């Protein structure tokens, strides 16, 4: 029989969770430290209990138990959140990682995904049918977390954000009941789920519309760091003029000493673009000619299967690294902003630290700002600055670099930030700014579906928030 430590009992007495079929892991149990670890190795939190759910009934039981006992609830899907919000001190962690099945209906292009899946699970299931669901850039990212925050990735210009392909979601509410939210059932909740994060319940499954993607033309171009300004301007012009089928993010990159890269580039900091084109390979030479005219130091663009692109950075960024993030949305790349990028991008504090600009124009912009909770539909780019390193000793200096870089750039931004890339120390004003005119409507939905703020371990939309 599965049991849970009684929080009010200092003697460590344990109580039953009727019907719970999964595994409960508590402090002192074998595997507790592994169970509480998340992607960001800088996060070191100690939950009261980790409820490894195997089905929706387990999720309902865990939520009900936590509410009955007055315990904090944290929800873990892929465990990939920037701020490590899938775990919390003294909380009940509703761990969905064992719930990762994916079912594909190729005739209808429907993809049903359980809440604990990662994007590698989805790509594995959809690729044989020539389908993909727009996602991010690393295949170990959790489907649930990325989707609920919006879902920015390589396919955003062509097919929109992940939420723009979301058709329905099953979720367990704070009272332990299960509902389905879609365009017809709980439409206000469905609106809020598309960008509002984990504020409204535990999503146990998603239904997406798959998009036609099989092989893509993709890969990196690397340029001398001294040419950052002209590369950024050319990149910005090119995306404004080319079809939505072409995308690619810009970033700074210290070339690792790996066989995949020429020896003369090893340990050199470069300005890089990671391209992705979902269309005929014959189109690519003409499309990328303006960038190739800038004489890249390396041109690694070629045909590859979509899952290969999605997983290409997985070995470079394994779980357990130290991370610190800062994010903004950007409407335009001004000369002053580019000068700041040149300054900070040329002095990365650690080999893996970086800044990325992700295009979110094209199809992502053609959805109205009030059609989903994700509000920054006017933005051309989502921008993230990250300090990354395996050594905890480097966390402080790379955090200081990321904050200083962000502080210098923020006046040139659109305000707010991409909630999936926000840390838990940024405060409620940043959350409000991220949702812009949608904020008050989100608070209204929160008050109706989670009036006691049971789900507050997130970029929180407090039901007690005063309307301004």
Coordinates of C-alpha atoms in Angstrom, one line a residue:
X1 CA 0.0 0.0 0.0
X2 CA 1.4 3.4 -0.9
X3 CA 1.8 5.9 1.9
X4 CA 2.7 9.5 2.5
X5 CA 4.4 11.0 5.5
X6 CA 1.9 12.9 7.7
X7 CA 3.1 16.5 7.6
X8 CA 1.7 17.3 11.1
X9 CA 3.2 14.2 12.8
X10 CA 6.7 14.6 14.1
X11 CA 6.9 10.9 14.7
X12 CA 6.9 10.3 10.9
X13 CA 3.7 8.4 10.9
X14 CA 2.5 7.7 7.3
X15 CA -0.9 7.9 5.8
X16 CA -2.4 6.0 2.9
X17 CA -3.3 7.6 -0.5
X18 CA -6.2 5.5 -1.5
X19 CA -6.0 4.3 -5.1
X20 CA -2.5 5.8 -5.8
X21 CA -0.7 3.4 -8.2
X22 CA 2.6 5.2 -8.7
X23 CA 5.6 5.6 -6.5
X24 CA 6.1 8.1 -3.6
X25 CA 9.6 9.2 -2.9
X26 CA 10.4 11.0 0.4
X27 CA 13.5 12.3 2.1
X28 CA 15.6 9.4 3.1
X29 CA 14.2 7.1 0.5
X30 CA 16.6 5.6 -2.1
X31 CA 16.6 7.7 -5.2
X32 CA 15.3 10.8 -3.4
X33 CA 18.1 13.1 -4.6
X34 CA 17.7 11.9 -8.2
X35 CA 14.0 12.3 -8.0
X36 CA 14.2 16.0 -6.8
X37 CA 16.9 17.0 -9.4
X38 CA 15.9 19.1 -12.4
X39 CA 17.6 20.3 -15.6
X40 CA 19.0 23.4 -14.0
X41 CA 21.7 22.2 -11.6
X42 CA 21.7 25.5 -9.7
X43 CA 18.3 24.4 -8.2
X44 CA 18.7 22.5 -4.9
X45 CA 15.2 22.1 -3.4
X46 CA 13.9 19.5 -1.0
X47 CA 10.2 18.5 -1.5
X48 CA 8.2 16.9 1.3
X49 CA 7.2 14.1 -1.1
X50 CA 7.5 13.4 -4.8
X51 CA 4.4 11.7 -6.2
X52 CA 5.4 9.8 -9.4
X53 CA 2.1 9.5 -11.1
X54 CA 1.3 6.8 -13.6
X55 CA -2.1 8.0 -14.7
X56 CA -4.6 10.8 -14.3
X57 CA -6.2 9.2 -11.3
X58 CA -2.9 9.4 -9.5
X59 CA -2.7 13.1 -10.4
X60 CA -6.2 13.7 -9.0
X61 CA -5.2 11.8 -5.8
X62 CA -2.0 13.7 -5.3
X63 CA -3.6 17.1 -5.8
X64 CA -6.5 16.3 -3.5
X65 CA -4.1 15.0 -0.8
X66 CA -2.0 18.2 -1.0
X67 CA -5.1 20.4 -0.8
X68 CA -6.5 18.4 2.1
X69 CA -3.2 18.6 4.1
X70 CA -2.5 22.3 3.2
X71 CA 0.7 21.5 1.4
X72 CA 2.3 23.4 -1.4
X73 CA 1.9 21.8 -4.9
X74 CA 4.7 21.8 -7.5
X75 CA 4.1 20.3 -10.9
X76 CA 7.0 18.6 -12.8
X77 CA 6.7 17.6 -16.4
X78 CA 10.0 17.5 -18.2
X79 CA 11.8 19.2 -15.3
X80 CA 13.4 21.7 -17.8
X81 CA 12.0 25.0 -16.4
X82 CA 14.6 27.9 -16.2
X83 CA 13.8 28.6 -12.6
X84 CA 13.4 24.9 -11.6
X85 CA 9.8 25.4 -10.7
X86 CA 9.1 21.7 -11.0
X87 CA 10.3 21.2 -7.5
X88 CA 9.8 23.3 -4.3
X89 CA 10.9 23.0 -0.7
X90 CA 8.5 21.1 1.6
X91 CA 6.1 20.6 -1.3
X92 CA 4.1 17.8 -2.9
X93 CA 5.7 17.4 -6.3
X94 CA 3.2 16.0 -8.8
X95 CA 5.7 14.3 -11.1
X96 CA 4.3 13.4 -14.5
X97 CA 7.5 12.0 -15.9
X98 CA 6.2 8.5 -16.1
X99 CA 3.2 9.7 -18.2
X100 CA 4.9 10.2 -21.5
X101 CA 3.0 8.3 -24.2
X102 CA 2.3 9.9 -27.6
X103 CA -0.5 8.8 -29.9
X104 CA -0.6 9.9 -33.6
X105 CA -3.7 9.9 -35.8
X106 CA -1.9 10.5 -39.2
X107 CA -5.2 10.8 -41.2
X108 CA -6.5 13.6 -39.0
X109 CA -3.0 14.9 -38.1
X110 CA -3.9 14.7 -34.4
X111 CA -1.2 14.1 -31.8
X112 CA -2.2 13.3 -28.3
X113 CA 0.6 13.7 -25.8
X114 CA 0.7 13.0 -22.1
X115 CA 1.8 15.7 -19.7
X116 CA 5.1 14.2 -18.7
X117 CA 6.5 13.7 -22.3
X118 CA 9.5 15.5 -23.6
X119 CA 9.8 16.7 -27.2
X120 CA 12.0 13.8 -28.1
X121 CA 9.0 11.5 -27.4
X122 CA 6.8 13.6 -29.7
X123 CA 9.4 13.7 -32.5
X124 CA 9.9 9.9 -32.3
X125 CA 6.2 9.3 -32.7
X126 CA 5.4 11.9 -35.4
X127 CA 8.4 11.8 -37.7
X128 CA 7.5 8.5 -39.4
X129 CA 4.3 10.1 -40.5
X130 CA 6.0 13.2 -41.9
X131 CA 4.6 15.3 -39.1
X132 CA 5.9 17.5 -36.3
X133 CA 4.4 19.7 -33.6
X134 CA 6.2 23.1 -33.4
X135 CA 8.3 23.1 -30.3
X136 CA 11.6 24.5 -29.1
X137 CA 15.3 23.8 -29.7
X138 CA 16.3 21.0 -27.3
X139 CA 14.6 17.7 -27.5
X140 CA 14.8 17.1 -23.7
X141 CA 12.5 20.0 -23.0
X142 CA 9.2 19.1 -21.5
X143 CA 6.1 19.3 -23.6
X144 CA 3.9 20.6 -20.8
X145 CA 6.1 23.5 -19.6
X146 CA 7.0 24.7 -23.1
X147 CA 3.4 24.6 -24.4
X148 CA 1.8 26.3 -21.4
X149 CA 4.2 29.3 -21.7
X150 CA 3.6 29.7 -25.5
X151 CA 6.1 27.5 -27.3
X152 CA 8.7 29.3 -29.4
X153 CA 10.9 27.3 -31.8
X154 CA 12.2 26.8 -35.3
X155 CA 8.8 26.4 -36.8
X156 CA 7.2 29.5 -35.2
X157 CA 7.4 31.6 -38.4
X158 CA 5.8 29.0 -40.5
X159 CA 3.2 27.4 -38.3
X160 CA 3.0 29.7 -35.2
X161 CA 3.8 28.9 -31.6
X162 CA 3.1 25.5 -30.0
X163 CA -0.1 26.9 -28.5
X164 CA -1.3 27.9 -32.0
X165 CA -1.4 24.1 -32.8
X166 CA -3.0 23.2 -29.5
X167 CA -6.6 21.9 -29.9
X168 CA -7.5 20.6 -26.4
X169 CA -6.1 19.9 -23.0
X170 CA -7.2 17.6 -20.1
X171 CA -6.3 19.0 -16.7
X172 CA -6.8 18.4 -13.1
X173 CA -8.1 21.4 -11.2
X174 CA -7.3 22.5 -7.7
X175 CA -10.4 20.7 -6.4
X176 CA -9.1 17.4 -7.8
X177 CA -11.6 17.2 -10.6
X178 CA -10.7 16.6 -14.3
X179 CA -11.9 18.8 -17.1
X180 CA -11.3 19.1 -20.8
X181 CA -10.6 22.6 -22.1
X182 CA -11.0 23.4 -25.8
X183 CA -12.8 25.9 -28.1
X184 CA -16.2 24.6 -26.9
X185 CA -15.6 23.3 -23.4
X186 CA -14.3 25.8 -20.8
X187 CA -13.2 28.1 -23.6
X188 CA -12.0 30.8 -21.1
X189 CA -9.7 28.2 -19.5
X190 CA -8.5 27.1 -22.9
X191 CA -7.7 30.7 -23.7
X192 CA -5.7 31.0 -20.5
X193 CA -3.8 27.8 -20.9
X194 CA -2.3 29.1 -24.1
X195 CA 0.5 31.1 -22.6
X196 CA -0.7 31.4 -19.0
X197 CA 1.7 28.8 -17.7
X198 CA 0.9 26.3 -14.9
X199 CA -1.5 28.6 -13.1
X200 CA -4.7 26.8 -13.6
X201 CA -4.1 23.1 -13.0
X202 CA -2.1 20.0 -13.9
X203 CA -2.4 19.2 -17.6
X204 CA -2.4 15.5 -18.0
X205 CA -2.7 15.4 -21.8
X206 CA -2.6 17.7 -24.8
X207 CA -4.0 17.3 -28.3
X208 CA -2.1 19.1 -31.0
X209 CA -2.5 19.5 -34.8
X210 CA 0.5 18.0 -36.4
X211 CA 2.2 20.0 -39.2
X212 CA 3.9 18.6 -42.4
X213 CA 7.6 18.4 -41.5
X214 CA 10.0 15.6 -42.4
X215 CA 13.5 16.6 -43.5
X216 CA 14.7 20.2 -43.2
X217 CA 17.7 22.1 -44.4
X218 CA 19.4 23.3 -41.3
X219 CA 22.7 23.9 -39.6
X220 CA 25.0 26.6 -38.3
X221 CA 26.8 29.5 -39.9
X222 CA 29.6 31.1 -37.9
X223 CA 31.1 34.5 -38.4
X224 CA 34.0 36.5 -37.0
X225 CA 32.8 38.1 -33.7
X226 CA 34.1 41.5 -35.1
X227 CA 31.4 41.3 -37.8
X228 CA 28.6 40.9 -35.3
X229 CA 27.0 44.3 -36.2
X230 CA 26.8 43.7 -39.9
X231 CA 25.8 40.0 -39.5
X232 CA 22.9 41.0 -37.1
X233 CA 21.7 43.7 -39.5
X234 CA 21.8 41.4 -42.5
X235 CA 20.1 38.6 -40.6
X236 CA 17.3 41.0 -39.5
X237 CA 16.8 42.2 -43.1
X238 CA 16.8 38.7 -44.5
X239 CA 14.1 37.4 -42.2
X240 CA 11.9 40.5 -42.9
X241 CA 12.1 39.7 -46.7
X242 CA 12.1 35.9 -46.9
X243 CA 9.2 33.4 -46.7
X244 CA 8.0 32.1 -43.3
X245 CA 9.5 28.7 -44.2
X246 CA 12.9 30.0 -43.3
X247 CA 13.9 30.6 -39.7
X248 CA 16.9 30.5 -37.5
X249 CA 18.2 31.9 -34.3
X250 CA 21.1 34.3 -33.8
X251 CA 23.5 33.8 -30.9
X252 CA 27.0 34.0 -29.6
X253 CA 29.0 30.7 -29.3
X254 CA 32.4 29.6 -28.1
X255 CA 33.3 26.8 -30.5
X256 CA 34.1 23.7 -28.5
X257 CA 37.2 21.6 -29.2
X258 CA 35.3 18.9 -31.0
X259 CA 35.9 17.0 -34.2
X260 CA 32.8 18.5 -35.7
X261 CA 34.5 21.9 -35.9
X262 CA 37.8 22.9 -37.7
X263 CA 40.7 23.1 -35.3
X264 CA 41.4 26.7 -36.1
X265 CA 37.9 27.6 -34.6
X266 CA 38.3 25.7 -31.4
X267 CA 37.7 28.0 -28.3
X268 CA 37.0 30.9 -30.6
X269 CA 34.0 33.1 -29.8
X270 CA 31.8 33.6 -32.9
X271 CA 28.6 35.2 -34.0
X272 CA 26.4 32.3 -35.1
X273 CA 23.1 31.6 -36.8
X274 CA 21.4 28.3 -36.6
X275 CA 19.2 28.0 -39.7
X276 CA 16.1 25.9 -40.4
X277 CA 14.3 25.8 -43.7
X278 CA 11.2 23.6 -44.1
X279 CA 10.9 23.5 -47.9
X280 CA 12.6 22.4 -51.1
X281 CA 16.4 22.1 -50.6
X282 CA 16.9 23.7 -54.0
X283 CA 15.6 27.0 -52.6
X284 CA 18.2 27.4 -50.0
X285 CA 21.2 28.7 -52.0
X286 CA 19.3 31.7 -53.2
X287 CA 17.7 32.3 -49.8
X288 CA 21.0 32.3 -47.9
X289 CA 23.1 34.0 -50.5
X290 CA 23.1 37.4 -48.6
X291 CA 24.5 35.7 -45.5
X292 CA 27.0 33.7 -47.4
X293 CA 28.2 36.9 -49.0
X294 CA 29.4 37.9 -45.5
X295 CA 32.0 35.0 -45.7
X296 CA 31.1 32.8 -42.8
X297 CA 34.0 31.1 -41.0
X298 CA 31.9 27.9 -41.1
X299 CA 28.9 26.9 -43.1
X300 CA 27.3 23.7 -41.8
X301 CA 23.9 24.0 -43.5
X302 CA 22.6 20.8 -45.0
X303 CA 19.7 18.4 -45.1
X304 CA 18.8 16.5 -42.0
X305 CA 15.7 14.8 -40.4
X306 CA 13.7 17.1 -38.2
X307 CA 14.5 15.0 -35.0
X308 CA 18.2 15.4 -35.8
X309 CA 17.9 19.1 -35.7
X310 CA 15.9 19.1 -32.5
X311 CA 18.4 17.0 -30.7
X312 CA 21.6 18.5 -32.1
X313 CA 22.4 20.4 -28.9
X314 CA 21.4 17.7 -26.4
X315 CA 25.0 16.4 -25.9
X316 CA 26.3 19.9 -25.4
X317 CA 23.7 20.8 -22.8
X318 CA 23.1 17.8 -20.5
X319 CA 21.0 18.0 -17.4
X320 CA 22.7 19.3 -14.3
X321 CA 24.5 22.3 -15.6
X322 CA 24.4 25.6 -13.7
X323 CA 22.0 28.1 -15.4
X324 CA 20.9 31.7 -15.0
X325 CA 18.5 33.3 -17.4
X326 CA 17.2 36.7 -18.4
X327 CA 14.6 37.3 -21.2
X328 CA 12.9 40.0 -23.1
X329 CA 10.8 40.5 -26.2
X330 CA 12.2 42.7 -29.0
X331 CA 10.2 44.7 -31.6
X332 CA 13.3 46.0 -33.5
X333 CA 17.0 45.7 -33.4
X334 CA 18.2 49.3 -32.9
X335 CA 21.8 50.4 -33.5
X336 CA 22.2 51.0 -29.7
X337 CA 21.0 47.5 -28.9
X338 CA 23.3 46.0 -31.5
X339 CA 26.2 47.9 -29.9
X340 CA 25.4 46.4 -26.5
X341 CA 25.3 42.9 -28.1
X342 CA 28.7 43.5 -29.6
X343 CA 30.1 44.5 -26.2
X344 CA 28.7 41.7 -24.0
X345 CA 28.7 39.0 -26.7
X346 CA 32.4 39.4 -27.2
X347 CA 33.1 38.6 -23.5
X348 CA 31.2 35.6 -22.6
X349 CA 31.9 34.6 -18.9
X350 CA 32.0 30.9 -19.6
X351 CA 32.3 28.8 -22.7
X352 CA 28.5 27.9 -22.8
X353 CA 27.1 31.2 -21.8
X354 CA 25.3 33.0 -24.6
X355 CA 22.6 35.3 -25.9
X356 CA 20.0 34.1 -28.4
X357 CA 17.5 35.9 -30.6
X358 CA 14.6 33.7 -31.6
X359 CA 12.3 34.9 -34.5
X360 CA 8.6 35.1 -33.5
X361 CA 7.2 36.9 -36.5
X362 CA 5.5 35.3 -39.5
X363 CA 2.6 33.0 -38.6
X364 CA 3.2 33.7 -34.9
X365 CA 2.4 37.4 -35.5
X366 CA -0.8 36.6 -37.4
X367 CA -2.6 35.5 -34.3
X368 CA -4.3 38.4 -32.4
X369 CA -2.8 39.5 -29.1
X370 CA -6.1 38.8 -27.4
X371 CA -6.7 35.4 -29.0
X372 CA -4.5 33.6 -26.5
X373 CA -3.0 34.5 -23.1
X374 CA 0.4 34.9 -24.8
X375 CA 0.3 38.6 -25.5
X376 CA 3.5 39.6 -27.3
X377 CA 2.3 38.9 -30.8
X378 CA 3.8 42.2 -32.1
X379 CA 7.4 41.1 -31.2
X380 CA 9.9 40.1 -33.9
X381 CA 12.2 38.3 -31.5
X382 CA 12.3 36.6 -28.1
X383 CA 15.6 37.3 -26.6
X384 CA 17.3 35.3 -23.9
X385 CA 20.6 35.8 -22.1
X386 CA 21.9 32.8 -20.2
X387 CA 24.9 32.1 -18.1
X388 CA 25.7 28.3 -18.3
X389 CA 28.5 26.2 -16.8
X390 CA 29.0 22.9 -15.1
X391 CA 30.9 24.4 -12.2
X392 CA 28.9 25.9 -9.3
X393 CA 31.8 28.2 -8.6
X394 CA 31.0 30.1 -11.9
X395 CA 27.3 30.7 -11.1
X396 CA 27.9 34.1 -9.4
X397 CA 30.1 35.7 -12.1
X398 CA 27.9 34.4 -15.0
X399 CA 24.8 35.6 -13.2
X400 CA 26.3 39.1 -12.8
X401 CA 27.1 39.1 -16.5
X402 CA 23.6 38.0 -17.5
X403 CA 22.0 40.6 -15.3
X404 CA 24.3 43.4 -16.5
X405 CA 23.7 42.5 -20.1
X406 CA 20.0 42.4 -19.6
X407 CA 19.9 45.7 -17.7
X408 CA 21.7 47.4 -20.5
X409 CA 19.4 45.9 -23.2
X410 CA 16.1 46.1 -21.4
X411 CA 15.4 49.8 -22.3
X412 CA 15.5 48.7 -26.0
X413 CA 13.0 45.9 -25.4
X414 CA 9.2 45.6 -25.6
X415 CA 8.9 45.0 -21.9
X416 CA 7.9 41.8 -20.2
X417 CA 9.5 38.5 -21.1
X418 CA 8.9 35.0 -22.2
X419 CA 7.6 33.3 -19.1
X420 CA 9.3 30.0 -19.9
X421 CA 12.6 31.7 -19.6
X422 CA 12.0 33.7 -16.5
X423 CA 13.6 33.0 -13.2
X424 CA 11.6 32.9 -9.9
X425 CA 13.3 36.0 -8.6
X426 CA 12.0 38.5 -11.1
X427 CA 8.9 39.7 -9.3
X428 CA 5.2 40.2 -10.1
X429 CA 5.7 43.4 -12.1
X430 CA 7.7 41.4 -14.7
X431 CA 4.9 38.8 -14.9
X432 CA 2.3 41.6 -15.4
X433 CA 4.4 43.2 -18.1
X434 CA 4.7 39.8 -19.9
X435 CA 0.9 39.5 -20.3
X436 CA 0.3 43.1 -21.2
X437 CA -3.4 43.8 -21.9
X438 CA -4.3 40.1 -21.2
X439 CA -3.3 40.3 -17.6
X440 CA -6.6 41.3 -16.0
X441 CA -8.5 38.6 -18.0
X442 CA -6.0 36.0 -16.8
X443 CA -6.6 37.1 -13.2
X444 CA -10.3 36.7 -13.7
X445 CA -9.8 33.1 -15.0
X446 CA -7.5 32.4 -12.1
X447 CA -10.1 33.5 -9.6
X448 CA -12.7 31.2 -11.1
X449 CA -10.6 28.1 -11.5
X450 CA -8.0 28.4 -8.7
X451 CA -9.4 31.0 -6.2
X452 CA -7.1 29.8 -3.4
X453 CA -3.9 29.9 -5.6
X454 CA -3.2 26.3 -5.0
X455 CA -1.0 26.4 -8.2
X456 CA 1.4 29.2 -7.3
X457 CA 4.8 27.6 -7.9
X458 CA 5.0 29.2 -11.3
X459 CA 5.2 32.7 -12.8
X460 CA 2.2 33.4 -10.7
X461 CA -1.0 35.1 -11.5
X462 CA -2.3 35.7 -8.0
X463 CA -6.1 35.8 -7.6
X464 CA -5.4 38.5 -5.0
X465 CA -3.8 40.8 -7.5
X466 CA -5.3 44.2 -7.4
X467 CA -6.8 45.5 -10.7
X468 CA -5.1 48.6 -11.8

